[in-house]
């Protein structure tokens, strides 16, 4: 075996006794046996020392012999195992528990020529996109079952990865390429064209389902199929079937080892010439292509799928694209028998719509000249589903990224706006620095608004839902919306006379409506009418649309329609993607509709879009009707007046402030001390718990961040409340209120304050908790 770090097989470990222990045993034996000659001891004691010394010497000798035998056994086993793996034609590796390669055989060194990789994960990166995950999964199963294997589909074909756990904790890996079968594969079985595989002596080795259906039974030799032998490829032959003789056009594909594949195309006797009639009779789109790429013959189904009237004087590369390499190379390799008989997914060069096809090329020989038969299969739906899955994965990743970025920005904005508030307390309007501080404060608020949009897209923003009547919300917005649309555009509102309430965040709902109205205005540069209609809709059964299912029940719908330029069908599915916009550079951020989508989904609703190019666009919003209308009257609006009256009446109290961000902790500490509170600071949950170990310490309010290194906010607060159950809690976080600890019980006597918060918001929240 070729060694990477160790040339020996690492799993056969034999630990020899320590040399110091063996030397100590021999020294002790020598001392005991020489003691009677050095010391004046009684005769019986001298004999005892000598016997014990001889016994220890014998034990040391046995240890040496046993170690030698084990080392010999280890060397023999290592030699056997190494020789077995070395002669294996399958690439094999021996790794430790961390994936470090200790040895590999010649097949592995030849298969993976990049010998600079020290780990199996790095070595397999040439064939696997994410080898670390696959190796970890298989190694975990091997620890439990002793062995594991998995077949993986890669761009280069199928790979079988197998692992065996060995005695000492090491792992033996084997990487095997799985070759596709020939004519009797699953692809031939499912092919709609009748096909049989014939051996050198004329025996029928395989018949696919289409051939069995055409012939009506299984046969074992070609003389039972063709009355006149030999079979003439490229010409019409008579085929004997259970229902009588049938005229078929035969195409031959020569295979290795004397085998050949015969494709049988039924021909209408009263039709055109043999080849054209056979192609036209096929129930699948079919092309005959020269090795140089010229299209020789097509059938009607192929013309309909390609979207052309004729393929005369056209090459295959002019009709489809997306192979990733020159089309001529693919055709030439297939004609020469060098390329595997596998399908390729290509995009048709059609201008009316996007169509994907699965193209299977097969080499046949007609009158001694090789030609290529291309079977086309419409794969638009498959590629659309694949694109939708990739898009959902991408949207999920962007949502997680947006949530994390928003959290970090909220911490920064809290420190910026907070320290700006502290500076504003020391400057009045006549001060020359007052205007600069106001600019800093306003721009910090603008940044907070952008962060709110990111959180809305990722559905991790903190909502403040209340019971709303959509008509009242639109009435309050009417003046602002009229100013937004301008003089060329007319805004028309239409309401259902029997309206029901919904539960949503009013500020966020207004943002959604303004985004939709502004987009409608921009779609009508020459003016027009924007209609906003509300309606109560009762669904008796679920409504399935655009891969979404709206459950049955009562819904309030809001429709925003315009008479603008409309959205092209190929762009309609992308309008809710973040940073995607049809406007010119500098006119839009691409966050408007993605923000609206996030807000509505977080509210429990749905949003759909309909558009006709040149006629306009309509967005339809679905909101669930709020059921408990009688109990919803006692919302928390009266508390606002109490907060305003008590805003400046702060008393004394002890606040334990726990925040891992030093700038935020410094601002919050100064703000609370300015209002008369005694503040104890801690930079982590562990520091806070150590502070609370003092039984004589009295704390009235915990103000703590939610997400911190180590123990998080809710966890340490639950621990602290076991000894101090009456302490009030204020949670602060740049994440949304429902984005943490959803599986844990709620913390009693706690409120949530989202970041970024101002000086007044922080102190008033603490004051409200104390009173």
XYZ file of C-alpha atoms in Angstrom:
771
model
C 0.000 0.000 0.000
C 1.044 3.561 -0.647
C 1.554 5.314 2.650
C 0.327 8.842 3.302
C 1.397 9.393 6.922
C 1.977 5.837 8.088
C 2.921 2.882 5.948
C 1.518 0.359 8.406
C -2.129 -0.466 8.708
C -3.297 1.710 11.593
C -6.127 -0.423 12.852
C -3.966 -3.326 14.061
C -2.503 -1.644 17.109
C -0.503 -3.614 19.720
C 0.664 -1.590 22.651
C 3.976 -2.935 23.991
C 4.598 -2.538 27.727
C 6.444 0.593 28.698
C 10.219 0.168 28.803
C 10.382 1.940 32.151
C 7.924 -0.545 33.699
C 9.850 -3.544 32.363
C 13.168 -2.104 33.554
C 11.692 -1.393 36.983
C 10.482 -5.007 37.242
C 13.905 -6.403 36.361
C 15.667 -3.986 38.738
C 13.376 -4.964 41.583
C 14.003 -8.667 40.889
C 17.788 -8.065 40.916
C 17.605 -6.149 44.189
C 15.576 -8.873 45.882
C 17.944 -11.622 44.769
C 21.110 -9.700 45.755
C 19.726 -8.541 49.107
C 20.738 -11.617 51.139
C 24.395 -11.161 50.075
C 24.469 -7.466 50.936
C 22.518 -7.597 54.184
C 22.746 -9.908 57.159
C 19.318 -11.497 57.092
C 17.925 -14.658 58.623
C 18.129 -17.715 56.453
C 14.359 -18.038 55.888
C 14.060 -14.374 54.914
C 16.955 -14.669 52.452
C 15.305 -17.647 50.754
C 12.012 -15.663 50.523
C 13.714 -12.655 48.879
C 15.435 -14.929 46.341
C 12.168 -16.722 45.449
C 10.267 -13.449 44.961
C 13.119 -12.057 42.836
C 13.156 -15.153 40.646
C 9.363 -14.931 40.237
C 9.545 -11.277 39.112
C 12.355 -12.136 36.674
C 10.202 -14.931 35.221
C 7.219 -12.556 34.865
C 9.402 -10.006 33.038
C 10.631 -12.734 30.704
C 7.040 -13.820 29.947
C 6.114 -10.190 29.211
C 8.960 -9.916 26.716
C 7.987 -13.187 24.998
C 4.296 -12.247 24.838
C 5.075 -8.802 23.397
C 7.294 -10.394 20.767
C 4.548 -12.805 19.745
C 2.008 -9.990 19.484
C 4.346 -7.890 17.366
C 4.918 -10.844 15.037
C 1.151 -11.411 14.781
C 0.631 -7.725 14.094
C 3.224 -7.717 11.336
C 1.677 -10.833 9.749
C -1.862 -9.404 9.890
C -0.702 -6.061 8.546
C 1.089 -7.804 5.675
C -1.988 -9.890 4.819
C -4.379 -6.942 4.960
C -2.008 -4.684 3.075
C -1.539 -7.268 0.345
C -5.275 -7.827 0.023
C -6.034 -4.141 -0.364
C -3.046 -3.524 -2.629
C -4.262 -6.107 -5.159
C -7.859 -4.825 -5.047
C -8.893 -3.175 -8.338
C -11.210 -0.845 -6.428
C -9.652 2.337 -4.987
C -9.264 1.761 -1.228
C -8.198 3.995 1.640
C -7.446 3.451 5.326
C -8.243 6.455 7.514
C -8.433 7.247 11.180
C -11.479 8.580 13.015
C -10.759 12.141 11.824
C -10.621 11.163 8.153
C -6.824 11.464 7.819
C -5.522 9.039 5.176
C -2.893 6.636 6.525
C -2.652 4.356 3.491
C -4.122 3.788 0.039
C -3.675 1.165 -2.653
C -2.386 1.556 -6.202
C -5.885 1.814 -7.684
C -6.632 4.764 -5.411
C -3.358 6.487 -6.276
C -4.144 6.068 -9.982
C -7.801 7.110 -9.674
C -7.045 10.166 -7.519
C -3.752 11.511 -8.805
C -3.770 14.547 -6.514
C -1.668 12.988 -3.788
C -1.292 16.245 -1.852
C -4.587 15.729 -0.073
C -4.117 14.354 3.425
C -7.801 13.736 4.166
C -10.361 11.567 2.406
C -12.738 14.528 2.231
C -10.209 16.562 0.269
C -9.409 13.627 -2.027
C -13.067 12.962 -2.908
C -13.803 16.634 -3.569
C -13.009 16.001 -7.238
C -16.072 13.749 -7.620
C -18.430 14.834 -4.815
C -19.797 18.329 -4.224
C -19.999 17.960 -0.428
C -17.914 14.920 0.579
C -17.689 15.863 4.266
C -21.419 15.346 4.840
C -21.458 11.997 2.990
C -18.388 10.686 4.836
C -19.740 11.740 8.223
C -23.070 10.036 7.520
C -21.480 6.759 6.432
C -18.895 6.764 9.235
C -21.638 7.288 11.834
C -23.576 4.316 10.468
C -20.414 2.202 10.376
C -19.784 2.874 14.072
C -23.202 1.367 14.832
C -23.500 -1.410 12.224
C -19.831 -2.095 11.516
C -20.185 -1.250 7.821
C -22.174 1.046 5.549
C -22.415 1.889 1.886
C -24.250 4.370 -0.303
C -24.762 4.829 -4.055
C -24.276 8.443 -5.087
C -25.210 10.037 -8.406
C -22.572 12.489 -9.634
C -22.109 14.423 -12.853
C -19.629 11.764 -13.963
C -21.898 8.828 -13.200
C -22.815 6.583 -10.284
C -20.347 6.034 -7.449
C -20.658 3.469 -4.655
C -18.912 4.488 -1.429
C -18.440 1.714 1.179
C -16.811 1.821 4.616
C -15.876 -0.872 7.171
C -14.855 -0.185 10.744
C -11.796 -2.125 11.813
C -10.721 -3.425 15.187
C -8.630 -0.514 16.428
C -11.078 2.202 15.434
C -9.752 2.870 11.927
C -11.890 2.727 8.780
C -11.432 1.015 5.406
C -13.054 2.941 2.515
C -13.731 1.685 -1.010
C -14.753 3.975 -3.907
C -16.322 2.026 -6.758
C -17.597 3.365 -10.089
C -20.915 1.736 -11.066
C -21.172 1.267 -14.792
C -24.548 1.647 -16.480
C -25.923 -1.532 -18.040
C -26.333 -1.973 -21.698
C -29.399 -2.883 -23.693
C -31.301 -4.498 -20.840
C -31.133 -1.405 -18.607
C -34.062 0.395 -17.103
C -33.747 3.124 -19.740
C -34.290 0.624 -22.561
C -37.168 -0.969 -20.665
C -39.019 2.331 -20.367
C -38.180 3.515 -23.903
C -41.369 3.992 -25.980
C -39.630 2.665 -29.124
C -39.711 -1.157 -29.576
C -36.172 -2.499 -29.117
C -34.667 -5.986 -28.992
C -31.099 -7.116 -28.238
C -29.793 -9.848 -30.527
C -26.764 -12.052 -29.900
C -24.111 -13.294 -32.330
C -26.060 -16.485 -33.137
C -29.378 -14.686 -33.632
C -30.752 -15.365 -30.147
C -33.041 -12.671 -28.724
C -31.411 -11.670 -25.453
C -33.722 -8.850 -24.419
C -37.043 -7.263 -25.419
C -38.319 -4.035 -23.883
C -41.938 -3.420 -22.960
C -42.759 -1.670 -26.246
C -41.360 -4.613 -28.243
C -43.300 -7.160 -26.194
C -46.468 -5.140 -26.746
C -45.874 -4.959 -30.509
C -44.992 -8.649 -30.921
C -47.545 -9.891 -28.385
C -45.280 -12.513 -26.796
C -41.698 -13.273 -25.848
C -39.550 -14.983 -28.471
C -36.089 -16.530 -28.196
C -34.640 -16.234 -31.712
C -34.814 -13.874 -34.684
C -36.078 -16.596 -37.069
C -39.338 -16.517 -35.104
C -39.567 -12.749 -35.680
C -38.399 -12.235 -39.251
C -39.500 -14.665 -42.001
C -36.741 -13.363 -44.274
C -33.225 -13.364 -42.833
C -30.821 -11.661 -42.514
C -32.420 -8.528 -41.159
C -31.740 -5.499 -43.370
C -31.051 -2.369 -41.273
C -32.383 0.898 -42.696
C -35.050 -0.893 -44.734
C -38.563 -2.198 -44.258
C -38.676 -5.765 -42.921
C -41.647 -8.030 -42.262
C -42.105 -8.771 -38.563
C -44.139 -11.775 -37.401
C -46.389 -10.864 -34.465
C -49.181 -12.612 -32.616
C -51.711 -10.543 -34.574
C -50.134 -11.153 -37.963
C -47.273 -9.774 -40.053
C -46.343 -6.117 -39.578
C -44.065 -3.949 -41.708
C -41.332 -2.322 -39.612
C -38.376 -0.080 -40.354
C -35.313 -1.575 -38.625
C -32.448 0.528 -37.281
C -29.380 -1.259 -35.924
C -27.071 -0.152 -33.118
C -23.926 -2.294 -32.999
C -22.795 -3.225 -29.522
C -19.729 -4.964 -28.157
C -19.172 -8.727 -27.830
C -21.200 -9.526 -30.943
C -24.459 -8.085 -29.594
C -26.592 -5.572 -31.481
C -29.722 -3.569 -30.722
C -32.566 -3.484 -33.252
C -35.075 -0.628 -33.091
C -38.390 -1.505 -34.731
C -40.507 1.337 -36.140
C -43.922 0.274 -37.425
C -44.654 1.562 -40.943
C -47.983 2.355 -42.543
C -47.933 0.520 -45.865
C -49.909 3.254 -47.595
C -47.706 6.036 -46.302
C -44.657 7.809 -47.644
C -41.226 6.347 -48.083
C -40.009 3.835 -45.554
C -37.901 6.068 -43.338
C -40.318 8.989 -43.261
C -43.300 6.720 -42.629
C -41.527 5.022 -39.767
C -40.641 8.295 -38.122
C -44.103 9.778 -38.537
C -45.663 6.700 -36.950
C -43.594 7.026 -33.798
C -45.535 8.266 -30.732
C -42.578 10.349 -29.521
C -40.650 13.349 -30.919
C -37.935 11.851 -33.092
C -34.977 13.266 -35.070
C -32.442 11.652 -37.360
C -29.198 13.595 -37.186
C -25.947 13.320 -39.120
C -22.725 13.084 -37.071
C -21.896 16.615 -38.262
C -25.116 17.957 -36.698
C -27.351 18.376 -39.780
C -30.935 17.257 -39.189
C -31.832 14.653 -41.787
C -35.396 13.721 -40.852
C -38.009 14.756 -38.263
C -41.535 13.713 -37.411
C -44.535 15.933 -36.728
C -44.306 15.575 -32.945
C -40.695 16.775 -33.015
C -41.593 19.815 -35.132
C -44.425 20.665 -32.750
C -42.130 20.408 -29.714
C -39.330 22.403 -31.381
C -41.774 25.130 -32.439
C -40.642 25.202 -36.088
C -42.327 24.345 -39.380
C -39.311 22.669 -40.946
C -35.796 21.611 -39.949
C -34.375 21.844 -43.445
C -30.840 23.285 -43.539
C -30.738 23.449 -39.730
C -28.283 21.922 -37.306
C -29.089 20.488 -33.897
C -27.064 23.235 -32.186
C -29.337 25.883 -33.715
C -32.443 24.363 -32.117
C -31.212 23.693 -28.588
C -28.532 24.908 -26.191
C -27.155 24.415 -22.698
C -24.992 21.325 -23.170
C -21.994 22.955 -21.480
C -19.617 21.902 -24.280
C -19.696 22.173 -28.091
C -22.616 20.268 -29.590
C -20.364 18.946 -32.351
C -18.130 17.179 -29.802
C -21.123 15.396 -28.252
C -22.424 14.271 -31.652
C -19.003 13.138 -32.896
C -18.238 11.181 -29.706
C -21.624 9.442 -29.878
C -21.165 8.598 -33.576
C -17.718 7.131 -32.832
C -19.112 5.090 -29.921
C -16.999 6.935 -27.363
C -19.777 8.675 -25.396
C -22.045 6.726 -23.009
C -25.632 6.331 -24.120
C -27.125 8.740 -21.593
C -29.589 11.616 -21.762
C -28.822 15.328 -21.726
C -31.163 18.104 -20.591
C -31.155 21.012 -23.055
C -33.091 24.236 -23.517
C -34.857 24.821 -26.825
C -34.047 28.036 -28.669
C -37.687 29.146 -28.777
C -38.670 32.788 -28.470
C -42.316 32.264 -27.485
C -41.778 30.258 -24.284
C -39.170 28.406 -22.258
C -39.063 24.674 -23.054
C -36.582 22.069 -21.817
C -36.101 18.693 -23.486
C -34.400 15.474 -22.483
C -32.398 14.292 -25.507
C -31.259 10.682 -25.853
C -28.807 10.016 -28.700
C -28.401 6.532 -30.141
C -25.932 5.493 -32.833
C -27.374 3.378 -35.642
C -25.963 2.155 -38.955
C -27.899 2.611 -42.184
C -26.378 1.113 -45.312
C -22.965 1.115 -43.663
C -23.124 4.789 -42.650
C -23.515 5.754 -38.973
C -26.308 8.195 -38.153
C -27.734 9.383 -34.842
C -31.294 8.928 -33.649
C -32.385 11.591 -31.140
C -35.430 10.857 -28.983
C -36.852 14.013 -27.403
C -38.870 14.157 -24.212
C -40.504 17.332 -22.904
C -38.791 17.992 -19.557
C -40.140 21.483 -18.942
C -42.208 20.448 -15.936
C -39.290 18.508 -14.446
C -36.866 21.419 -14.876
C -39.486 23.816 -13.516
C -39.872 21.718 -10.369
C -36.082 21.522 -10.073
C -35.811 25.305 -10.447
C -38.549 25.803 -7.861
C -36.728 23.551 -5.400
C -33.427 25.355 -5.986
C -35.241 28.672 -5.619
C -36.839 27.615 -2.322
C -33.428 26.541 -1.010
C -31.933 29.841 -2.131
C -34.757 31.856 -0.563
C -34.343 29.965 2.697
C -30.592 30.622 2.712
C -31.089 34.309 1.923
C -33.721 34.529 4.657
C -31.332 33.081 7.232
C -28.596 35.421 6.044
C -30.928 38.415 6.200
C -31.991 37.523 9.739
C -28.383 37.201 10.908
C -27.287 40.432 9.203
C -30.293 42.276 10.638
C -29.425 41.066 14.144
C -25.870 42.413 13.891
C -27.057 45.689 12.384
C -29.630 46.132 15.137
C -26.874 45.896 17.739
C -24.838 48.525 15.874
C -27.840 50.810 15.409
C -28.763 50.491 19.083
C -25.318 51.735 20.081
C -25.331 54.529 17.475
C -28.812 55.860 18.156
C -28.450 55.340 21.914
C -25.259 57.330 22.272
C -26.785 59.955 19.971
C -29.698 60.232 22.435
C -27.184 60.730 25.251
C -25.493 63.531 23.293
C -28.836 65.190 22.514
C -29.537 65.423 26.240
C -26.477 67.692 26.571
C -27.222 69.920 23.554
C -30.175 72.227 23.000
C -31.527 73.467 19.680
C -29.321 76.551 19.737
C -26.126 74.509 19.875
C -24.159 74.314 16.608
C -23.801 70.521 16.967
C -27.527 69.967 17.465
C -28.284 69.749 13.716
C -25.508 67.199 13.137
C -26.814 65.026 15.958
C -30.329 65.165 14.520
C -28.942 64.050 11.134
C -27.193 61.102 12.789
C -30.400 60.186 14.637
C -32.583 60.381 11.511
C -30.186 58.352 9.378
C -29.963 55.732 12.115
C -33.760 55.501 11.980
C -33.605 55.104 8.187
C -31.100 52.306 8.595
C -33.388 50.681 11.170
C -36.225 50.849 8.608
C -34.052 49.022 6.037
C -33.158 46.378 8.629
C -36.867 45.999 9.337
C -37.384 45.232 5.637
C -34.719 42.532 5.777
C -36.384 41.011 8.825
C -39.751 41.213 7.078
C -38.357 39.291 4.125
C -36.848 36.635 6.403
C -40.134 36.547 8.411
C -38.236 37.216 11.643
C -39.478 40.683 12.465
C -41.356 41.513 15.644
C -45.004 42.185 14.846
C -47.417 44.151 17.019
C -50.722 42.661 15.874
C -54.027 44.280 16.635
C -57.624 43.869 15.527
C -58.118 45.858 12.311
C -60.894 46.782 9.952
C -59.309 46.949 6.510
C -61.686 49.743 5.479
C -60.520 51.943 8.358
C -56.861 51.238 7.540
C -57.383 52.204 3.893
C -59.336 55.310 4.897
C -56.442 56.473 7.074
C -54.067 55.843 4.143
C -56.175 57.493 1.448
C -54.637 60.959 1.791
C -51.098 59.614 1.688
C -51.838 57.245 -1.204
C -53.348 60.055 -3.271
C -50.173 62.047 -2.784
C -48.085 59.029 -3.815
C -49.914 58.285 -7.082
C -49.747 61.864 -8.394
C -52.102 63.726 -10.714
C -52.009 61.411 -13.749
C -53.231 58.364 -11.830
C -56.691 57.897 -10.324
C -57.036 55.885 -7.108
C -60.391 54.114 -6.658
C -61.406 52.303 -3.469
C -64.199 49.722 -3.348
C -65.242 47.980 -0.128
C -67.417 45.005 0.718
C -70.439 46.365 2.663
C -70.190 43.469 5.146
C -66.569 43.598 6.287
C -64.967 41.400 8.940
C -61.940 42.135 11.089
C -58.453 40.731 10.740
C -55.533 40.577 13.169
C -52.380 42.151 11.790
C -49.705 44.747 12.427
C -51.225 48.010 11.187
C -47.888 49.647 10.403
C -46.685 46.656 8.389
C -50.025 46.327 6.568
C -49.812 49.978 5.562
C -46.290 49.351 4.243
C -47.540 46.455 2.086
C -50.380 48.530 0.629
C -48.088 51.477 -0.094
C -45.564 49.209 -1.850
C -48.265 47.728 -4.077
C -49.774 51.132 -4.935
C -46.368 52.646 -5.734
C -45.525 49.692 -8.002
C -48.886 50.108 -9.757
C -48.177 53.832 -10.256
C -44.734 53.124 -11.724
C -46.279 50.616 -14.157
C -48.463 53.412 -15.653
C -46.094 56.230 -16.694
C -48.822 57.701 -18.943
C -51.461 57.560 -16.218
C -54.446 55.336 -15.560
C -56.574 53.923 -12.762
C -55.508 51.957 -9.681
C -58.335 49.989 -8.061
C -58.168 48.779 -4.467
C -61.015 46.374 -3.656
C -61.807 44.606 -0.402
C -64.069 41.580 -0.118
C -65.034 38.904 2.395
C -64.603 35.488 0.791
C -65.812 32.128 2.149
C -64.048 29.065 0.799
C -65.965 25.800 1.015
C -62.889 23.819 -0.011
C -59.169 24.585 -0.076
C -57.979 26.835 -2.898
C -54.884 25.500 -4.669
C -52.892 28.030 -6.633
C -49.236 28.739 -7.477
C -47.942 25.795 -5.401
C -49.835 27.150 -2.363
C -53.023 25.878 -0.743
C -55.375 28.336 0.943
C -57.398 26.425 3.589
C -61.177 26.503 3.578
C -62.784 29.145 5.762
C -63.479 32.891 5.870
C -60.928 35.254 4.362
C -60.664 38.987 3.783
C -59.181 39.720 0.358
C -57.568 42.949 -0.821
C -57.026 43.364 -4.566
C -54.730 46.039 -5.997
C -55.148 46.320 -9.795
C -53.571 48.602 -12.377
C -53.779 49.186 -16.126
C -50.035 49.265 -16.659
C -47.521 47.541 -18.885
C -47.898 44.202 -17.134
C -45.257 41.600 -16.303
C -43.831 39.090 -18.778
C -44.716 35.437 -18.023
C -41.062 34.440 -17.603
C -40.562 37.198 -15.001
C -43.821 36.673 -13.127
C -42.404 33.901 -10.921
C -39.441 36.065 -9.849
C -41.245 39.193 -8.620
C -41.136 38.108 -4.947
C -37.400 37.369 -5.021
C -35.254 39.767 -2.989
C -33.299 42.367 -4.980
C -35.132 41.436 -8.197
C -36.689 44.428 -9.941
C -37.922 45.265 -13.439
C -37.180 48.952 -12.879
C -34.101 50.713 -14.153
C -30.942 50.997 -12.074
C -31.401 53.436 -9.223
C -35.219 53.380 -9.338
C -35.843 50.415 -7.042
C -34.112 48.219 -4.487
C -35.972 45.009 -5.303
C -37.039 44.628 -1.653
C -40.599 45.979 -1.922
C -42.489 42.857 -2.998
C -40.204 40.478 -1.088
C -40.898 42.520 2.046
C -44.641 42.430 1.350
C -44.418 38.661 0.854
C -42.633 38.194 4.189
C -45.079 40.406 6.107
C -48.162 38.667 4.713
C -46.772 35.173 5.278
C -45.823 36.055 8.862
C -49.362 37.364 9.407
C -50.761 34.025 8.245
C -51.978 35.226 4.859
C -51.240 34.635 1.182
C -50.356 36.859 -1.776
C -50.878 36.031 -5.454
C -50.140 37.923 -8.647
C -51.874 37.881 -12.043
C -50.624 39.826 -15.031
C -51.242 40.137 -18.752
C -48.512 41.788 -20.779
C -49.763 45.156 -21.962
C -53.047 45.003 -20.015
C -52.093 45.336 -16.352
C -51.362 43.496 -13.119
C -53.432 42.470 -10.111
C -52.133 41.503 -6.668
C -54.545 39.582 -4.426
C -53.974 39.452 -0.667
C -55.688 36.855 1.563
C -55.992 37.534 5.323
C -57.694 35.097 7.744
C -60.788 36.498 9.422
C -60.299 37.042 13.155
C -62.811 34.789 14.898
C -62.909 36.058 18.510
C -64.207 39.497 17.701
C -66.131 39.837 20.951
C -63.023 39.174 23.059
C -60.788 41.339 20.942
C -62.160 44.681 22.150
C -59.894 44.689 25.194
C -56.698 45.410 23.335
C -53.827 47.091 25.022
C -54.550 50.619 23.804
C -55.526 52.123 27.219
C -52.077 51.216 28.494
C -50.554 53.694 26.050
C -52.038 56.649 27.890
C -50.757 55.328 31.195
C -47.278 54.953 29.715
C -47.299 58.532 28.438
C -48.351 59.974 31.769
C -45.836 57.913 33.677
C -42.992 58.322 31.211
C -41.024 60.802 33.245
C -41.921 59.594 36.743
C -39.069 57.166 37.406
C -38.279 55.908 40.837
C -35.508 53.907 42.363
C -34.712 50.286 41.660
C -31.902 47.827 41.035
C -31.440 46.628 37.467
C -29.220 43.714 36.450
C -28.136 44.478 32.857
C -26.823 41.463 30.881
C -25.539 42.279 27.383
C -22.568 40.762 25.519
C -22.183 43.741 23.150
C -20.053 46.288 25.031
C -21.319 49.441 23.180
C -24.950 48.482 23.757
C -24.255 47.660 27.413
C -22.489 50.996 27.940
C -25.372 52.994 26.464
C -28.083 51.078 28.339
C -26.190 51.361 31.634
C -25.756 55.132 31.322
C -29.375 55.622 30.255
C -30.738 53.735 33.264
C -28.389 55.419 35.737
C -29.450 58.830 34.447
C -33.037 57.954 35.368
C -32.058 57.081 38.942
C -31.701 53.296 38.725
C -28.887 51.303 40.305
C -27.343 49.220 37.514
C -25.330 46.012 37.881
C -23.594 44.991 34.645
C -22.753 41.514 33.359
C -21.344 40.594 29.964
C -22.656 37.003 29.940
C -25.304 34.799 31.500
C -22.689 33.011 33.582
C -21.484 36.338 35.059
C -25.080 37.244 35.886
C -25.672 33.994 37.759
C -22.444 34.457 39.726
C -23.569 37.959 40.679
C -26.901 36.624 41.938
C -25.176 34.089 44.221
C -24.991 36.848 46.889
C -28.115 36.236 49.048
C -28.074 39.802 50.364
C -28.305 41.326 46.889
C -31.713 42.686 45.873
C -32.542 42.949 42.152
C -35.839 44.344 40.899
C -35.523 43.936 37.117
C -33.466 41.742 34.803
C -32.658 43.468 31.472
C -31.023 40.803 29.311
C -30.155 40.086 25.708
C -31.700 36.943 24.280
C -28.932 35.521 22.076
C -25.511 35.436 23.750
C -22.443 33.190 23.664
C -22.843 30.334 26.115
C -26.156 30.272 27.961
C -28.892 32.322 26.288
C -31.133 34.873 27.975
C -34.292 32.815 28.613
C -32.248 29.900 29.996
C -30.359 31.862 32.641
C -33.468 33.867 33.578
C -35.437 30.648 34.222
C -32.562 29.463 36.419
C -32.435 32.761 38.342
C -36.207 32.913 38.858
C -36.078 29.681 40.870
C -34.507 31.688 43.737
C -36.034 35.099 42.851
C -39.504 34.347 41.494
C -40.828 37.927 41.856
C -38.157 39.600 39.732
C -39.391 41.329 36.577
C -37.717 40.665 33.216
C -37.104 42.747 30.077
C -35.776 40.779 27.100
C -33.995 42.746 24.358
C -32.889 41.295 21.030
C -32.157 42.133 17.407
C -34.123 39.037 16.428
C -37.883 38.739 16.433
C -39.776 37.999 19.610
C -40.960 34.583 18.375
C -37.634 33.578 16.858
C -36.192 32.139 20.091
C -37.264 29.548 22.635
C -40.550 28.682 20.931
C -40.423 25.165 22.330
C -39.740 26.416 25.892
C -42.368 27.653 28.371
C -42.887 31.400 28.596
C -40.987 33.350 31.236
C -43.413 34.913 33.764
C -43.464 38.706 34.347
C -41.455 39.345 31.163
C -41.761 41.757 28.240
C -39.895 42.018 24.974
C -38.136 45.159 23.671
C -36.814 44.865 20.098
C -33.559 46.451 19.022
C -32.780 49.163 18.095
C -34.407 50.955 21.038
C -34.070 54.564 22.140
C -33.171 55.892 25.563
C -36.806 56.686 26.383
C -38.056 53.298 25.156
C -35.615 51.463 27.398
C -36.243 53.513 30.536
C -40.021 53.554 30.069
C -40.101 49.784 29.600
C -38.108 49.247 32.806
C -40.348 51.745 34.640
C -43.473 49.947 33.393
C -42.144 46.625 34.670
C -41.437 48.100 38.126
C -44.891 49.709 38.346
